[in-house]
JSON list of C-alpha atoms in Angstrom, two decimals:
[
{"chain": "V", "resi": 122, "resn": "MET", "atom": "CA", "xyz": [-11.79, -1.05, 17.32]},
{"chain": "V", "resi": 123, "resn": "SER", "atom": "CA", "xyz": [-14.65, 1.43, 16.91]},
{"chain": "V", "resi": 124, "resn": "ALA", "atom": "CA", "xyz": [-16.73, -1.23, 15.13]},
{"chain": "V", "resi": 125, "resn": "LEU", "atom": "CA", "xyz": [-16.48, -3.51, 18.13]},
{"chain": "V", "resi": 126, "resn": "GLY", "atom": "CA", "xyz": [-17.59, -0.71, 20.42]},
{"chain": "V", "resi": 127, "resn": "ALA", "atom": "CA", "xyz": [-20.61, 0.04, 18.27]},
{"chain": "V", "resi": 128, "resn": "SER", "atom": "CA", "xyz": [-21.54, -3.58, 18.15]},
{"chain": "V", "resi": 129, "resn": "SER", "atom": "CA", "xyz": [-21.21, -3.85, 21.95]},
{"chain": "V", "resi": 130, "resn": "GLN", "atom": "CA", "xyz": [-23.47, -0.86, 22.38]},
{"chain": "V", "resi": 131, "resn": "ALA", "atom": "CA", "xyz": [-25.98, -2.41, 19.91]},
{"chain": "V", "resi": 132, "resn": "MET", "atom": "CA", "xyz": [-25.89, -5.62, 21.93]},
{"chain": "V", "resi": 133, "resn": "GLY", "atom": "CA", "xyz": [-26.90, -3.69, 25.00]},
{"chain": "V", "resi": 134, "resn": "GLN", "atom": "CA", "xyz": [-29.76, -2.03, 23.20]},
{"chain": "V", "resi": 135, "resn": "ALA", "atom": "CA", "xyz": [-30.98, -5.39, 21.87]},
{"chain": "V", "resi": 136, "resn": "LYS", "atom": "CA", "xyz": [-31.06, -7.14, 25.23]},
{"chain": "V", "resi": 137, "resn": "ASP", "atom": "CA", "xyz": [-34.73, -8.06, 24.82]},
{"chain": "V", "resi": 138, "resn": "ASP", "atom": "CA", "xyz": [-34.38, -9.44, 21.35]},
{"chain": "V", "resi": 139, "resn": "ARG", "atom": "CA", "xyz": [-32.42, -12.74, 21.35]},
{"chain": "V", "resi": 140, "resn": "GLU", "atom": "CA", "xyz": [-32.53, -13.09, 17.56]},
{"chain": "V", "resi": 141, "resn": "LEU", "atom": "CA", "xyz": [-31.06, -9.64, 17.06]},
{"chain": "V", "resi": 142, "resn": "GLN", "atom": "CA", "xyz": [-28.45, -10.29, 19.77]},
{"chain": "V", "resi": 143, "resn": "ALA", "atom": "CA", "xyz": [-27.33, -13.47, 17.96]},
{"chain": "V", "resi": 144, "resn": "TYR", "atom": "CA", "xyz": [-27.11, -11.51, 14.67]},
{"chain": "V", "resi": 145, "resn": "ILE", "atom": "CA", "xyz": [-25.02, -8.77, 16.25]},
{"chain": "V", "resi": 146, "resn": "GLN", "atom": "CA", "xyz": [-22.74, -11.33, 18.03]},
{"chain": "V", "resi": 147, "resn": "GLY", "atom": "CA", "xyz": [-22.24, -13.09, 14.70]},
{"chain": "V", "resi": 148, "resn": "ASN", "atom": "CA", "xyz": [-21.16, -9.79, 13.13]},
{"chain": "V", "resi": 149, "resn": "MET", "atom": "CA", "xyz": [-18.81, -9.17, 16.01]},
{"chain": "V", "resi": 150, "resn": "ALA", "atom": "CA", "xyz": [-17.22, -12.61, 15.39]},
{"chain": "V", "resi": 151, "resn": "ILE", "atom": "CA", "xyz": [-16.65, -11.73, 11.73]},
{"chain": "V", "resi": 152, "resn": "ASP", "atom": "CA", "xyz": [-15.10, -8.41, 12.76]},
{"chain": "V", "resi": 153, "resn": "ARG", "atom": "CA", "xyz": [-12.72, -10.41, 14.98]},
{"chain": "V", "resi": 154, "resn": "MET", "atom": "CA", "xyz": [-11.82, -12.66, 12.06]},
{"chain": "V", "resi": 155, "resn": "GLN", "atom": "CA", "xyz": [-11.09, -9.72, 9.77]},
{"chain": "V", "resi": 156, "resn": "TRP", "atom": "CA", "xyz": [-8.72, -8.35, 12.50]},
{"chain": "V", "resi": 157, "resn": "GLY", "atom": "CA", "xyz": [-6.91, -11.68, 12.58]},
{"chain": "V", "resi": 158, "resn": "GLU", "atom": "CA", "xyz": [-8.35, -12.56, 16.07]},
{"chain": "V", "resi": 159, "resn": "PHE", "atom": "CA", "xyz": [-9.41, -16.04, 15.06]},
{"chain": "V", "resi": 160, "resn": "LYS", "atom": "CA", "xyz": [-9.52, -17.67, 18.50]},
{"chain": "V", "resi": 161, "resn": "GLN", "atom": "CA", "xyz": [-11.73, -14.79, 19.80]},
{"chain": "V", "resi": 162, "resn": "SER", "atom": "CA", "xyz": [-13.96, -15.09, 16.74]},
{"chain": "V", "resi": 163, "resn": "LEU", "atom": "CA", "xyz": [-14.42, -18.83, 17.23]},
{"chain": "V", "resi": 164, "resn": "ALA", "atom": "CA", "xyz": [-15.20, -18.26, 20.88]},
{"chain": "V", "resi": 165, "resn": "GLN", "atom": "CA", "xyz": [-17.93, -15.81, 19.99]},
{"chain": "V", "resi": 166, "resn": "LEU", "atom": "CA", "xyz": [-19.44, -18.19, 17.44]},
{"chain": "V", "resi": 167, "resn": "GLU", "atom": "CA", "xyz": [-19.42, -21.23, 19.79]},
{"chain": "V", "resi": 168, "resn": "PRO", "atom": "CA", "xyz": [-22.69, -20.39, 21.58]},
{"chain": "V", "resi": 169, "resn": "LEU", "atom": "CA", "xyz": [-24.42, -19.67, 18.25]},
{"chain": "V", "resi": 170, "resn": "GLN", "atom": "CA", "xyz": [-23.92, -23.04, 16.60]},
{"chain": "V", "resi": 171, "resn": "GLN", "atom": "CA", "xyz": [-27.61, -23.81, 16.67]},
{"chain": "V", "resi": 172, "resn": "ARG", "atom": "CA", "xyz": [-27.84, -21.19, 13.90]},
{"chain": "V", "resi": 173, "resn": "THR", "atom": "CA", "xyz": [-26.97, -22.37, 10.43]},
{"chain": "V", "resi": 174, "resn": "ASP", "atom": "CA", "xyz": [-25.49, -19.03, 9.38]},
{"chain": "V", "resi": 175, "resn": "SER", "atom": "CA", "xyz": [-23.15, -19.17, 12.36]},
{"chain": "V", "resi": 176, "resn": "ARG", "atom": "CA", "xyz": [-22.04, -22.63, 11.41]},
{"chain": "V", "resi": 177, "resn": "PHE", "atom": "CA", "xyz": [-21.24, -21.23, 7.96]},
{"chain": "V", "resi": 178, "resn": "ASP", "atom": "CA", "xyz": [-19.21, -18.45, 9.60]},
{"chain": "V", "resi": 179, "resn": "ARG", "atom": "CA", "xyz": [-17.33, -20.96, 11.75]},
{"chain": "V", "resi": 180, "resn": "ILE", "atom": "CA", "xyz": [-16.10, -22.83, 8.73]},
{"chain": "V", "resi": 181, "resn": "VAL", "atom": "CA", "xyz": [-14.80, -19.63, 7.17]},
{"chain": "V", "resi": 182, "resn": "VAL", "atom": "CA", "xyz": [-13.03, -18.67, 10.42]},
{"chain": "V", "resi": 183, "resn": "LEU", "atom": "CA", "xyz": [-11.54, -22.18, 10.84]},
{"chain": "V", "resi": 184, "resn": "VAL", "atom": "CA", "xyz": [-10.01, -21.96, 7.35]},
{"chain": "V", "resi": 185, "resn": "GLU", "atom": "CA", "xyz": [-8.61, -18.45, 8.05]},
{"chain": "V", "resi": 186, "resn": "ASP", "atom": "CA", "xyz": [-7.07, -19.91, 11.23]},
{"chain": "V", "resi": 187, "resn": "LEU", "atom": "CA", "xyz": [-5.60, -22.79, 9.15]},
{"chain": "V", "resi": 188, "resn": "GLN", "atom": "CA", "xyz": [-7.66, -25.41, 10.98]},
{"chain": "V", "resi": 189, "resn": "MET", "atom": "CA", "xyz": [-8.39, -27.04, 7.64]},
{"chain": "V", "resi": 190, "resn": "GLN", "atom": "CA", "xyz": [-9.30, -30.57, 8.82]},
{"chain": "V", "resi": 191, "resn": "GLN", "atom": "CA", "xyz": [-11.69, -29.21, 11.42]},
{"chain": "V", "resi": 192, "resn": "ALA", "atom": "CA", "xyz": [-13.30, -26.96, 8.79]},
{"chain": "V", "resi": 193, "resn": "ILE", "atom": "CA", "xyz": [-13.81, -29.97, 6.53]},
{"chain": "V", "resi": 194, "resn": "THR", "atom": "CA", "xyz": [-15.30, -31.96, 9.46]},
{"chain": "V", "resi": 195, "resn": "GLU", "atom": "CA", "xyz": [-17.78, -29.11, 10.04]},
{"chain": "V", "resi": 196, "resn": "TYR", "atom": "CA", "xyz": [-18.65, -29.04, 6.32]},
{"chain": "V", "resi": 197, "resn": "ASP", "atom": "CA", "xyz": [-19.18, -32.83, 6.27]},
{"chain": "V", "resi": 198, "resn": "LYS", "atom": "CA", "xyz": [-21.66, -32.42, 9.15]},
{"chain": "V", "resi": 199, "resn": "LEU", "atom": "CA", "xyz": [-23.63, -29.90, 7.12]},
{"chain": "V", "resi": 200, "resn": "LYS", "atom": "CA", "xyz": [-23.64, -32.19, 4.10]},
{"chain": "V", "resi": 201, "resn": "ALA", "atom": "CA", "xyz": [-24.88, -35.07, 6.24]},
{"chain": "V", "resi": 202, "resn": "GLU", "atom": "CA", "xyz": [-27.82, -32.87, 7.25]},
{"chain": "V", "resi": 203, "resn": "GLY", "atom": "CA", "xyz": [-28.62, -31.99, 3.66]},
{"chain": "V", "resi": 204, "resn": "ILE", "atom": "CA", "xyz": [-27.43, -28.44, 4.03]},
{"chain": "V", "resi": 205, "resn": "THR", "atom": "CA", "xyz": [-25.55, -26.83, 1.10]},
{"chain": "V", "resi": 206, "resn": "PRO", "atom": "CA", "xyz": [-23.53, -23.79, 2.21]},
{"chain": "V", "resi": 207, "resn": "PRO", "atom": "CA", "xyz": [-23.48, -20.65, 0.09]},
{"chain": "V", "resi": 208, "resn": "TYR", "atom": "CA", "xyz": [-20.69, -19.96, -2.41]},
{"chain": "V", "resi": 209, "resn": "TRP", "atom": "CA", "xyz": [-18.53, -17.90, 0.01]},
{"chain": "V", "resi": 210, "resn": "VAL", "atom": "CA", "xyz": [-18.39, -20.83, 2.42]},
{"chain": "V", "resi": 211, "resn": "MET", "atom": "CA", "xyz": [-17.72, -23.27, -0.40]},
{"chain": "V", "resi": 212, "resn": "ASP", "atom": "CA", "xyz": [-14.77, -21.06, -1.43]},
{"chain": "V", "resi": 213, "resn": "SER", "atom": "CA", "xyz": [-13.34, -21.68, 2.06]},
{"chain": "V", "resi": 214, "resn": "VAL", "atom": "CA", "xyz": [-14.01, -25.39, 1.83]},
{"chain": "V", "resi": 215, "resn": "GLY", "atom": "CA", "xyz": [-12.25, -25.52, -1.50]},
{"chain": "V", "resi": 216, "resn": "SER", "atom": "CA", "xyz": [-9.30, -23.62, -0.07]},
{"chain": "V", "resi": 217, "resn": "ALA", "atom": "CA", "xyz": [-9.15, -26.16, 2.80]},
{"chain": "V", "resi": 218, "resn": "TYR", "atom": "CA", "xyz": [-8.86, -29.03, 0.36]},
{"chain": "V", "resi": 219, "resn": "VAL", "atom": "CA", "xyz": [-6.23, -27.15, -1.66]},
{"chain": "V", "resi": 220, "resn": "TYR", "atom": "CA", "xyz": [-4.20, -26.47, 1.48]},
{"chain": "V", "resi": 221, "resn": "LEU", "atom": "CA", "xyz": [-4.33, -30.19, 2.32]},
{"chain": "V", "resi": 222, "resn": "GLU", "atom": "CA", "xyz": [-3.45, -31.01, -1.32]},
{"chain": "V", "resi": 223, "resn": "GLU", "atom": "CA", "xyz": [-6.57, -33.09, -1.75]},
{"chain": "V", "resi": 224, "resn": "TRP", "atom": "CA", "xyz": [-7.00, -32.00, -5.33]},
{"chain": "V", "resi": 225, "resn": "GLU", "atom": "CA", "xyz": [-9.77, -34.33, -6.38]},
{"chain": "V", "resi": 226, "resn": "LYS", "atom": "CA", "xyz": [-11.93, -33.18, -3.46]},
{"chain": "V", "resi": 227, "resn": "ALA", "atom": "CA", "xyz": [-11.14, -29.56, -4.19]},
{"chain": "V", "resi": 228, "resn": "LEU", "atom": "CA", "xyz": [-12.07, -30.07, -7.82]},
{"chain": "V", "resi": 229, "resn": "ALA", "atom": "CA", "xyz": [-15.39, -31.66, -6.78]},
{"chain": "V", "resi": 230, "resn": "VAL", "atom": "CA", "xyz": [-16.20, -28.61, -4.62]},
{"chain": "V", "resi": 231, "resn": "TYR", "atom": "CA", "xyz": [-15.37, -26.16, -7.41]},
{"chain": "V", "resi": 232, "resn": "ASN", "atom": "CA", "xyz": [-17.38, -28.20, -9.95]},
{"chain": "V", "resi": 233, "resn": "GLN", "atom": "CA", "xyz": [-20.34, -28.19, -7.53]},
{"chain": "V", "resi": 234, "resn": "GLN", "atom": "CA", "xyz": [-20.18, -24.37, -7.28]},
{"chain": "V", "resi": 235, "resn": "LEU", "atom": "CA", "xyz": [-19.84, -23.91, -11.06]},
{"chain": "V", "resi": 236, "resn": "ALA", "atom": "CA", "xyz": [-22.80, -26.17, -11.73]},
{"chain": "V", "resi": 237, "resn": "THR", "atom": "CA", "xyz": [-24.85, -23.55, -9.97]},
{"chain": "V", "resi": 238, "resn": "ASN", "atom": "CA", "xyz": [-23.06, -20.40, -11.19]},
{"chain": "V", "resi": 239, "resn": "PRO", "atom": "CA", "xyz": [-20.54, -20.94, -14.00]},
{"chain": "V", "resi": 240, "resn": "LYS", "atom": "CA", "xyz": [-19.12, -17.42, -13.65]},
{"chain": "V", "resi": 241, "resn": "LEU", "atom": "CA", "xyz": [-17.85, -17.62, -10.03]},
{"chain": "V", "resi": 242, "resn": "PHE", "atom": "CA", "xyz": [-14.32, -16.27, -10.33]},
{"chain": "V", "resi": 243, "resn": "ASN", "atom": "CA", "xyz": [-12.78, -18.02, -7.31]},
{"chain": "V", "resi": 244, "resn": "ALA", "atom": "CA", "xyz": [-14.29, -21.35, -8.19]},
{"chain": "V", "resi": 245, "resn": "ARG", "atom": "CA", "xyz": [-13.02, -21.13, -11.77]},
{"chain": "V", "resi": 246, "resn": "VAL", "atom": "CA", "xyz": [-9.54, -20.24, -10.61]},
{"chain": "V", "resi": 247, "resn": "GLY", "atom": "CA", "xyz": [-9.66, -23.00, -8.01]},
{"chain": "V", "resi": 248, "resn": "LYS", "atom": "CA", "xyz": [-10.77, -25.49, -10.64]},
{"chain": "V", "resi": 249, "resn": "PHE", "atom": "CA", "xyz": [-7.87, -24.43, -12.92]},
{"chain": "V", "resi": 250, "resn": "TYR", "atom": "CA", "xyz": [-5.26, -24.94, -10.15]},
{"chain": "V", "resi": 251, "resn": "SER", "atom": "CA", "xyz": [-6.80, -28.28, -9.08]},
{"chain": "V", "resi": 252, "resn": "LEU", "atom": "CA", "xyz": [-6.67, -29.59, -12.64]},
{"chain": "V", "resi": 253, "resn": "SER", "atom": "CA", "xyz": [-3.11, -28.31, -13.01]},
{"chain": "V", "resi": 254, "resn": "GLU", "atom": "CA", "xyz": [-2.01, -30.10, -9.84]},
{"chain": "V", "resi": 255, "resn": "LEU", "atom": "CA", "xyz": [-3.68, -33.29, -11.14]},
{"chain": "V", "resi": 256, "resn": "ARG", "atom": "CA", "xyz": [-1.70, -32.83, -14.34]},
{"chain": "V", "resi": 257, "resn": "ARG", "atom": "CA", "xyz": [-4.86, -32.74, -16.39]},
{"chain": "V", "resi": 258, "resn": "TRP", "atom": "CA", "xyz": [-3.28, -30.17, -18.63]},
{"chain": "V", "resi": 259, "resn": "ASN", "atom": "CA", "xyz": [-5.80, -30.00, -21.46]},
{"chain": "V", "resi": 260, "resn": "GLU", "atom": "CA", "xyz": [-8.72, -29.46, -19.14]},
{"chain": "V", "resi": 261, "resn": "ALA", "atom": "CA", "xyz": [-6.76, -26.89, -17.12]},
{"chain": "V", "resi": 262, "resn": "GLU", "atom": "CA", "xyz": [-5.92, -25.03, -20.30]},
{"chain": "V", "resi": 263, "resn": "GLU", "atom": "CA", "xyz": [-9.58, -24.92, -21.33]},
{"chain": "V", "resi": 264, "resn": "VAL", "atom": "CA", "xyz": [-10.48, -23.33, -17.99]},
{"chain": "V", "resi": 265, "resn": "LEU", "atom": "CA", "xyz": [-7.57, -20.91, -18.23]},
{"chain": "V", "resi": 266, "resn": "THR", "atom": "CA", "xyz": [-8.46, -19.86, -21.76]},
{"chain": "V", "resi": 267, "resn": "ALA", "atom": "CA", "xyz": [-12.03, -19.15, -20.76]},
{"chain": "V", "resi": 268, "resn": "LEU", "atom": "CA", "xyz": [-10.87, -17.14, -17.79]},
{"chain": "V", "resi": 269, "resn": "GLU", "atom": "CA", "xyz": [-8.50, -15.08, -19.96]},
{"chain": "V", "resi": 270, "resn": "GLN", "atom": "CA", "xyz": [-11.30, -14.34, -22.42]},
{"chain": "V", "resi": 271, "resn": "ASP", "atom": "CA", "xyz": [-13.53, -13.06, -19.63]},
{"chain": "V", "resi": 272, "resn": "VAL", "atom": "CA", "xyz": [-11.06, -11.42, -17.28]},
{"chain": "V", "resi": 273, "resn": "ILE", "atom": "CA", "xyz": [-8.45, -9.94, -19.61]},
{"chain": "V", "resi": 274, "resn": "PRO", "atom": "CA", "xyz": [-10.21, -9.60, -22.98]},
{"chain": "V", "resi": 275, "resn": "GLU", "atom": "CA", "xyz": [-8.13, -8.44, -25.91]},
{"chain": "V", "resi": 276, "resn": "LYS", "atom": "CA", "xyz": [-10.78, -5.87, -26.85]},
{"chain": "V", "resi": 277, "resn": "GLY", "atom": "CA", "xyz": [-12.92, -3.71, -24.61]},
{"chain": "V", "resi": 278, "resn": "SER", "atom": "CA", "xyz": [-12.73, -3.14, -20.87]},
{"chain": "V", "resi": 279, "resn": "SER", "atom": "CA", "xyz": [-12.81, -5.81, -18.16]},
{"chain": "V", "resi": 280, "resn": "ARG", "atom": "CA", "xyz": [-15.36, -5.83, -15.36]},
{"chain": "V", "resi": 281, "resn": "TYR", "atom": "CA", "xyz": [-12.83, -7.61, -13.15]},
{"chain": "V", "resi": 282, "resn": "THR", "atom": "CA", "xyz": [-10.48, -5.89, -10.66]},
{"chain": "V", "resi": 283, "resn": "GLN", "atom": "CA", "xyz": [-6.86, -5.33, -11.46]},
{"chain": "V", "resi": 284, "resn": "ASP", "atom": "CA", "xyz": [-5.89, -7.86, -8.81]},
{"chain": "V", "resi": 285, "resn": "GLN", "atom": "CA", "xyz": [-8.12, -10.49, -10.49]},
{"chain": "V", "resi": 286, "resn": "GLN", "atom": "CA", "xyz": [-6.63, -9.72, -13.87]},
{"chain": "V", "resi": 287, "resn": "MET", "atom": "CA", "xyz": [-3.15, -10.06, -12.46]},
{"chain": "V", "resi": 288, "resn": "GLU", "atom": "CA", "xyz": [-4.08, -13.36, -10.81]},
{"chain": "V", "resi": 289, "resn": "ILE", "atom": "CA", "xyz": [-4.90, -14.76, -14.24]},
{"chain": "V", "resi": 290, "resn": "VAL", "atom": "CA", "xyz": [-1.73, -13.45, -15.83]},
{"chain": "V", "resi": 291, "resn": "VAL", "atom": "CA", "xyz": [0.42, -15.01, -13.15]},
{"chain": "V", "resi": 292, "resn": "ALA", "atom": "CA", "xyz": [-1.63, -18.23, -13.35]},
{"chain": "V", "resi": 293, "resn": "HIS", "atom": "CA", "xyz": [-0.86, -18.47, -17.06]},
{"chain": "V", "resi": 294, "resn": "GLY", "atom": "CA", "xyz": [2.85, -18.00, -16.46]},
{"chain": "V", "resi": 295, "resn": "TRP", "atom": "CA", "xyz": [3.04, -20.63, -13.77]},
{"chain": "V", "resi": 296, "resn": "PHE", "atom": "CA", "xyz": [0.96, -22.98, -15.86]},
{"chain": "V", "resi": 297, "resn": "LEU", "atom": "CA", "xyz": [3.74, -22.96, -18.37]},
{"chain": "V", "resi": 298, "resn": "ILE", "atom": "CA", "xyz": [6.43, -23.35, -15.70]},
{"chain": "V", "resi": 299, "resn": "ASP", "atom": "CA", "xyz": [4.63, -26.29, -14.15]},
{"chain": "V", "resi": 300, "resn": "GLN", "atom": "CA", "xyz": [4.90, -28.03, -17.55]},
{"chain": "V", "resi": 301, "resn": "ASN", "atom": "CA", "xyz": [8.63, -27.18, -17.67]},
{"chain": "V", "resi": 302, "resn": "MET", "atom": "CA", "xyz": [7.96, -24.75, -20.51]},
{"chain": "V", "resi": 303, "resn": "LEU", "atom": "CA", "xyz": [10.44, -22.24, -19.10]},
{"chain": "V", "resi": 304, "resn": "ARG", "atom": "CA", "xyz": [11.25, -20.37, -22.29]},
{"chain": "V", "resi": 305, "resn": "GLU", "atom": "CA", "xyz": [7.56, -19.95, -23.07]},
{"chain": "V", "resi": 306, "resn": "ALA", "atom": "CA", "xyz": [6.87, -18.71, -19.56]},
{"chain": "V", "resi": 307, "resn": "ASP", "atom": "CA", "xyz": [9.70, -16.18, -19.70]},
{"chain": "V", "resi": 308, "resn": "ALA", "atom": "CA", "xyz": [8.50, -14.98, -23.12]},
{"chain": "V", "resi": 309, "resn": "TYR", "atom": "CA", "xyz": [4.94, -14.74, -21.80]},
{"chain": "V", "resi": 310, "resn": "PHE", "atom": "CA", "xyz": [5.90, -12.66, -18.73]},
{"chain": "V", "resi": 311, "resn": "THR", "atom": "CA", "xyz": [8.25, -10.45, -20.79]},
{"chain": "V", "resi": 312, "resn": "ASP", "atom": "CA", "xyz": [5.63, -9.75, -23.37]},
{"chain": "V", "resi": 313, "resn": "TYR", "atom": "CA", "xyz": [2.94, -8.98, -20.84]},
{"chain": "V", "resi": 314, "resn": "TYR", "atom": "CA", "xyz": [5.27, -6.73, -18.87]},
{"chain": "V", "resi": 315, "resn": "ALA", "atom": "CA", "xyz": [6.20, -4.86, -22.09]},
{"chain": "V", "resi": 316, "resn": "LYS", "atom": "CA", "xyz": [2.51, -4.13, -22.56]},
{"chain": "V", "resi": 317, "resn": "ALA", "atom": "CA", "xyz": [1.89, -3.13, -18.93]},
{"chain": "V", "resi": 318, "resn": "PRO", "atom": "CA", "xyz": [5.23, -2.06, -17.32]},
{"chain": "V", "resi": 319, "resn": "ALA", "atom": "CA", "xyz": [3.49, -0.62, -14.25]},
{"chain": "V", "resi": 320, "resn": "ASN", "atom": "CA", "xyz": [2.50, -4.14, -13.07]},
{"chain": "V", "resi": 321, "resn": "THR", "atom": "CA", "xyz": [5.27, -4.93, -10.55]},
{"chain": "V", "resi": 322, "resn": "GLU", "atom": "CA", "xyz": [3.87, -8.43, -9.95]},
{"chain": "V", "resi": 323, "resn": "ILE", "atom": "CA", "xyz": [5.04, -9.39, -13.43]},
{"chain": "V", "resi": 324, "resn": "ARG", "atom": "CA", "xyz": [8.46, -7.91, -12.74]},
{"chain": "V", "resi": 325, "resn": "SER", "atom": "CA", "xyz": [8.89, -10.15, -9.71]},
{"chain": "V", "resi": 326, "resn": "SER", "atom": "CA", "xyz": [7.41, -13.34, -11.24]}
]
């Protein structure tokens, strides 16, 4: 809780600077979210909703609190005002649509992100899963193959984290399972585990 104490102290020192106070309060709200205190985080963001960045933060917190429909409502308000949130907010919006199993809308969000930055990892993974759920297998496979080439290249090192690499490995296996290709999935996981036996996620898949 030391971060909260430091922020509270900073708030006191910034009492004559309303802009700085709002910035610090926003940071305190994000701290609360990271600690899992979603209701407290939303309460701290409530008086800051005249600030666009705080509206962005609110969407992220709503998704973390599983208030998916409310998060989408807030996003729709921004769209109506001609405001396009940054990628990290769009990640949350995409997650909200995925949670609600609104795959076409999730896909539209991910495509919108990738039109701006084709290398966004979360958006690419989200697009893959959305296409898979829509049973658009060929398109999903194209996205997955491109991800594998980037994230777990056969030659050279990967710039992606081990968690991200594992996410793609598991996605490939479940892609096969979803198509009822159970033998192929078992062979895939067995082969990958043989190459990297320390990866316990494969062992449990």
